[in-house]
Short mmCIF file of C-alpha atoms in Angstrom, two decimals:
data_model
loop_
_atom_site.label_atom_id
_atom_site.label_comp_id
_atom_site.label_asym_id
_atom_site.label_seq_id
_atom_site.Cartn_x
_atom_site.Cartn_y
_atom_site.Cartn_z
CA UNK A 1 0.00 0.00 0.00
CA UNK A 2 1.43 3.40 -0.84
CA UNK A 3 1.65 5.76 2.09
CA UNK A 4 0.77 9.54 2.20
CA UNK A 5 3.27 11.64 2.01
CA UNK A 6 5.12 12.13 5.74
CA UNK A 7 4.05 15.46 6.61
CA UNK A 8 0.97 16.16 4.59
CA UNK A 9 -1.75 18.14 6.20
CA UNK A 10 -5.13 16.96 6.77
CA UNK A 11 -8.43 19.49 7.36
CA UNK A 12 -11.82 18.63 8.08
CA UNK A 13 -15.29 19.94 8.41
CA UNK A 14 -18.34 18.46 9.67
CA UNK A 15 -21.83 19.74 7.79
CA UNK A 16 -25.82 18.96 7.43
CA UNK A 17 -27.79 17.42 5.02
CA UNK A 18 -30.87 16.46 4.59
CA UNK A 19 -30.08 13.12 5.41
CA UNK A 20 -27.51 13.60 8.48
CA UNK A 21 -24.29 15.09 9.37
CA UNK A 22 -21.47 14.49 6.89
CA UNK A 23 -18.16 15.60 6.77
CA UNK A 24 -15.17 15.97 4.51
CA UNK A 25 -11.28 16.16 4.79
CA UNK A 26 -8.91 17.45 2.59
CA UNK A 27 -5.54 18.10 1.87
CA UNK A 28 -3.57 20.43 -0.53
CA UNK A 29 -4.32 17.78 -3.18
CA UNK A 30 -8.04 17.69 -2.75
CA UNK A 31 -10.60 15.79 -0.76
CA UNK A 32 -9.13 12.89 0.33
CA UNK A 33 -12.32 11.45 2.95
CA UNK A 34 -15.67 11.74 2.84
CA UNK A 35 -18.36 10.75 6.01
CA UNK A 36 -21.48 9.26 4.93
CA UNK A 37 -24.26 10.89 6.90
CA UNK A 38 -24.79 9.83 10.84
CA UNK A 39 -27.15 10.77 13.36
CA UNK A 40 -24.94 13.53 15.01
CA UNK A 41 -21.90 15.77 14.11
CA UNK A 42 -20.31 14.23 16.96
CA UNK A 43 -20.53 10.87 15.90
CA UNK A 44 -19.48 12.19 12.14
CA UNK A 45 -16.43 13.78 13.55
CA UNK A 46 -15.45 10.96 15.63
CA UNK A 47 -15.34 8.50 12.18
CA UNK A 48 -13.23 10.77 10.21
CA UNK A 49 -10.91 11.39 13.15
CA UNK A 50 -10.11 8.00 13.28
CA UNK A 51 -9.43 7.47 9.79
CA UNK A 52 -7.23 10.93 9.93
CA UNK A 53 -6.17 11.32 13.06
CA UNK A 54 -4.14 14.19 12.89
CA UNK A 55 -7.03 16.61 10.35
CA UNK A 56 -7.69 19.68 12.23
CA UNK A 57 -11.10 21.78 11.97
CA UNK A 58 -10.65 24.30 9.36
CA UNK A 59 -13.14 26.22 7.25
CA UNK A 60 -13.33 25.00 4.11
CA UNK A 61 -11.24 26.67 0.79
CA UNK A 62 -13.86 27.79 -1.95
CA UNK A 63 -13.15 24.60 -3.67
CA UNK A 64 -14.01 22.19 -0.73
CA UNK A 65 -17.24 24.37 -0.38
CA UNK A 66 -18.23 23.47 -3.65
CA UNK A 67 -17.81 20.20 -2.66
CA UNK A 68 -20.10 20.65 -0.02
CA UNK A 69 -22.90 21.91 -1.98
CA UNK A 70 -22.63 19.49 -4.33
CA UNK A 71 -22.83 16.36 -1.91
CA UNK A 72 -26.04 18.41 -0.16
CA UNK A 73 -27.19 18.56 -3.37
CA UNK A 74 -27.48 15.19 -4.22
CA UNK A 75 -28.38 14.28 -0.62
CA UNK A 76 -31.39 16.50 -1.74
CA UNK A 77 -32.18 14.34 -4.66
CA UNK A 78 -30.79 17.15 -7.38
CA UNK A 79 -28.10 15.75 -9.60
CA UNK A 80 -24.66 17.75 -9.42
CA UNK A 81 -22.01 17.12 -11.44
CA UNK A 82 -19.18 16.08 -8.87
CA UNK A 83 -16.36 14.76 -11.27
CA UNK A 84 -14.49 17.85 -11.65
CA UNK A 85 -14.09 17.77 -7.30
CA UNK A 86 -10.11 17.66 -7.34
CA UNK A 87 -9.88 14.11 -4.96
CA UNK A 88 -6.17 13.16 -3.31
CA UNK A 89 -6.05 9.03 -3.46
CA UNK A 90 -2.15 9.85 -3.31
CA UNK A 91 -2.46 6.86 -0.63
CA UNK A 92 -4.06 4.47 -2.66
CA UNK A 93 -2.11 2.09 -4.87
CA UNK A 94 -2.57 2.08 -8.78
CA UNK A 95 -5.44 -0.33 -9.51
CA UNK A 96 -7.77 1.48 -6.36
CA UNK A 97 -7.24 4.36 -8.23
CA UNK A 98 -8.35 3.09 -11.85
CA UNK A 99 -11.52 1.57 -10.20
CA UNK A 100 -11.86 4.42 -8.70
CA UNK A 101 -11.96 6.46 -12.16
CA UNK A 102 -13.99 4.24 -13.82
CA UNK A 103 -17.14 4.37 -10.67
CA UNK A 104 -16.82 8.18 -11.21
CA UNK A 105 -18.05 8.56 -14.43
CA UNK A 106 -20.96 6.22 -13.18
CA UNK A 107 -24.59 9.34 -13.59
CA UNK A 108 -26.33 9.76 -11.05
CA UNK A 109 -29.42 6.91 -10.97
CA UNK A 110 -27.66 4.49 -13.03
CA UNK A 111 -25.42 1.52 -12.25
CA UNK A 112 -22.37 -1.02 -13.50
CA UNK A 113 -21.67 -4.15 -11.83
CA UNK A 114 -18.45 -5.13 -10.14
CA UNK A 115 -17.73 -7.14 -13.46
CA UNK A 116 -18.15 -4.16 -15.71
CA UNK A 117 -16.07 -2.27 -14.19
CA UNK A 118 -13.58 -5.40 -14.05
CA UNK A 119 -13.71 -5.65 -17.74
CA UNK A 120 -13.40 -1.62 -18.24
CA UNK A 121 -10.27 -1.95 -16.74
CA UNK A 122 -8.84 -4.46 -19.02
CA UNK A 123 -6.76 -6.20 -16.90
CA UNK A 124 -7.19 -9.69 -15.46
CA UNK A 125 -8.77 -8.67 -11.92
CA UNK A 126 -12.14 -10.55 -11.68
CA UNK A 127 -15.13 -8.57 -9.71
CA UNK A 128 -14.13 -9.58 -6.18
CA UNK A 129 -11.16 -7.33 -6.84
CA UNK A 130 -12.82 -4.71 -7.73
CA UNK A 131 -15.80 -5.12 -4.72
CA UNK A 132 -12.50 -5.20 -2.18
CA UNK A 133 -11.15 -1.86 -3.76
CA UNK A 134 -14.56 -0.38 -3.18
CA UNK A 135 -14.99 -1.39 -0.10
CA UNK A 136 -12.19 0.42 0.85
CA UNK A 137 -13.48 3.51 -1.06
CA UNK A 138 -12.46 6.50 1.41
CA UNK A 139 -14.11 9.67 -0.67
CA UNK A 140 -18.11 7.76 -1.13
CA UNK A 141 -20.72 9.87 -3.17
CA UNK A 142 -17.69 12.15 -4.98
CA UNK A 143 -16.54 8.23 -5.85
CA UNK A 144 -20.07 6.89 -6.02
CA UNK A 145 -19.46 3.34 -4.98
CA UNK A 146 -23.38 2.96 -3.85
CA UNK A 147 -23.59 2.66 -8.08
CA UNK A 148 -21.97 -0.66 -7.95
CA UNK A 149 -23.86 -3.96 -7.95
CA UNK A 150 -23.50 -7.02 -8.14
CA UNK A 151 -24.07 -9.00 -11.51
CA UNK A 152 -27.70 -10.42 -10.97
CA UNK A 153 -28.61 -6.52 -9.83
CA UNK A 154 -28.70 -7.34 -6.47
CA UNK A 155 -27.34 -5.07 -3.57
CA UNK A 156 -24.87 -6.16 -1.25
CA UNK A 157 -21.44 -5.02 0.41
CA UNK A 158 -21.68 -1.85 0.84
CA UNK A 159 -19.23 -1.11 3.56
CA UNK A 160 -20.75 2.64 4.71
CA UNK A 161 -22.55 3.16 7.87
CA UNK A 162 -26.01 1.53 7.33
CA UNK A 163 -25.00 -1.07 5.22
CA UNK A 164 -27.46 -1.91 2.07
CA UNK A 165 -29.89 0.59 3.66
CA UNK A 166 -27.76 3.30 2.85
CA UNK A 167 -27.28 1.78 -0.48
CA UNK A 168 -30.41 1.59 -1.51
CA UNK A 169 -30.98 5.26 0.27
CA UNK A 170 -28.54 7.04 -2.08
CA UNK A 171 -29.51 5.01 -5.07
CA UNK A 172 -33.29 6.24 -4.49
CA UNK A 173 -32.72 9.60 -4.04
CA UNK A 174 -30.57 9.88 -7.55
CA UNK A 175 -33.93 8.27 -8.93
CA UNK A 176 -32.75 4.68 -9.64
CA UNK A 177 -35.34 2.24 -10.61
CA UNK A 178 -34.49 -1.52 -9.82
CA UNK A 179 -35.63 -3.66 -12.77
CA UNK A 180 -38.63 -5.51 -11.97
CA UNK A 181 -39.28 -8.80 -11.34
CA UNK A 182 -39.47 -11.90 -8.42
CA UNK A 183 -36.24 -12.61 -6.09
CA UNK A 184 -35.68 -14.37 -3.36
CA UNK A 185 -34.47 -11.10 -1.54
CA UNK A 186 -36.75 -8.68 -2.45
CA UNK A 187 -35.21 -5.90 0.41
CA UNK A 188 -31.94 -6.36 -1.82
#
């Protein structure tokens, strides 16, 4: 795994939206962690502080704030564009970061599969690789892992707080419609 660099700074803020408290942290690079919306701004703080443990509150540059409106945006049910949100996955190795591309130009209410984005990729990785390398997606909504499922449609393993709930949450709100039909899970 590829380390950040020894000295880099970390800031973070903690804001509402309509579906919770989220929160952000960033670095010179960009935004580099992203809370998925809790109960309280406490609890949201206390998340990203253990995943940076040295980010300090700071009020966010103009081009975090945009970042901000953006994510309450689509926590709102609009549909921003957030692709051009400058993201530092300087601590990610190589192949994260190409799955990473690829889920980002995933619109808003739409969806790939684990195996899409496998064979987007072009290299011999099946989907589990890919599913592990979102699961350990640290920037969620500005890299919309919620639009990954698995091959048969179904939802399962997503890794934010809330599990498939919040899955299914964010996926509604953008507008997604689940293609019709009988299955054995019908809550997934």
């Amino acid at each position: 795994m590829f380390l950040p660099e020894k000295m880099k700074t970390y800031e973070l803020t903690v804001f509402d939206t309509a579906l919770g408290h989220c929160g952000i942290v960033w670095s010179e690079r960009g935004v580099a962690g992203v809370q998925l919306p809790e109960a309280t701004a406490a609890l949201t703080r206390q998340r990203l502080s253990r995943r940076f443990p040295a980010a300090a509150d700071a009020v966010p540059p103009p081009e975090i704030e945009l970042a901000i409106d953006a994510i309450r945006a689509l926590l709102r049910g609009e549909r921003p564009d957030l692709s051009g949100v400058a993201i530092d996955l300087e601590s990610k190795a190589p192949f994260e970061r190409s799955v990473y591309e690829i889920a980002r130009t995933i619109p808003p209410g739409t969806t790939l599969t684990y195996g899409d984005i496998a064979k987007r990729l072009g290299i011999a990785r099946d989907a589990r690789e890919v599913g592990r390398a979102l699961g350990d997606n640290p920037i969620p909504i500005i890299v919309p892992c919620h639009r990954v499922v698995a091959a048969d449609g179904r939802m399962h393993g997503f890794s934010g707080p809330g599990g498939v709930k919040t899955k299914l949450k964010l996926l509604e709100i953008e507008g997604y419609e689940r293609i019709p039909g009988p299955s054995l899970f019908p809550s997934f």
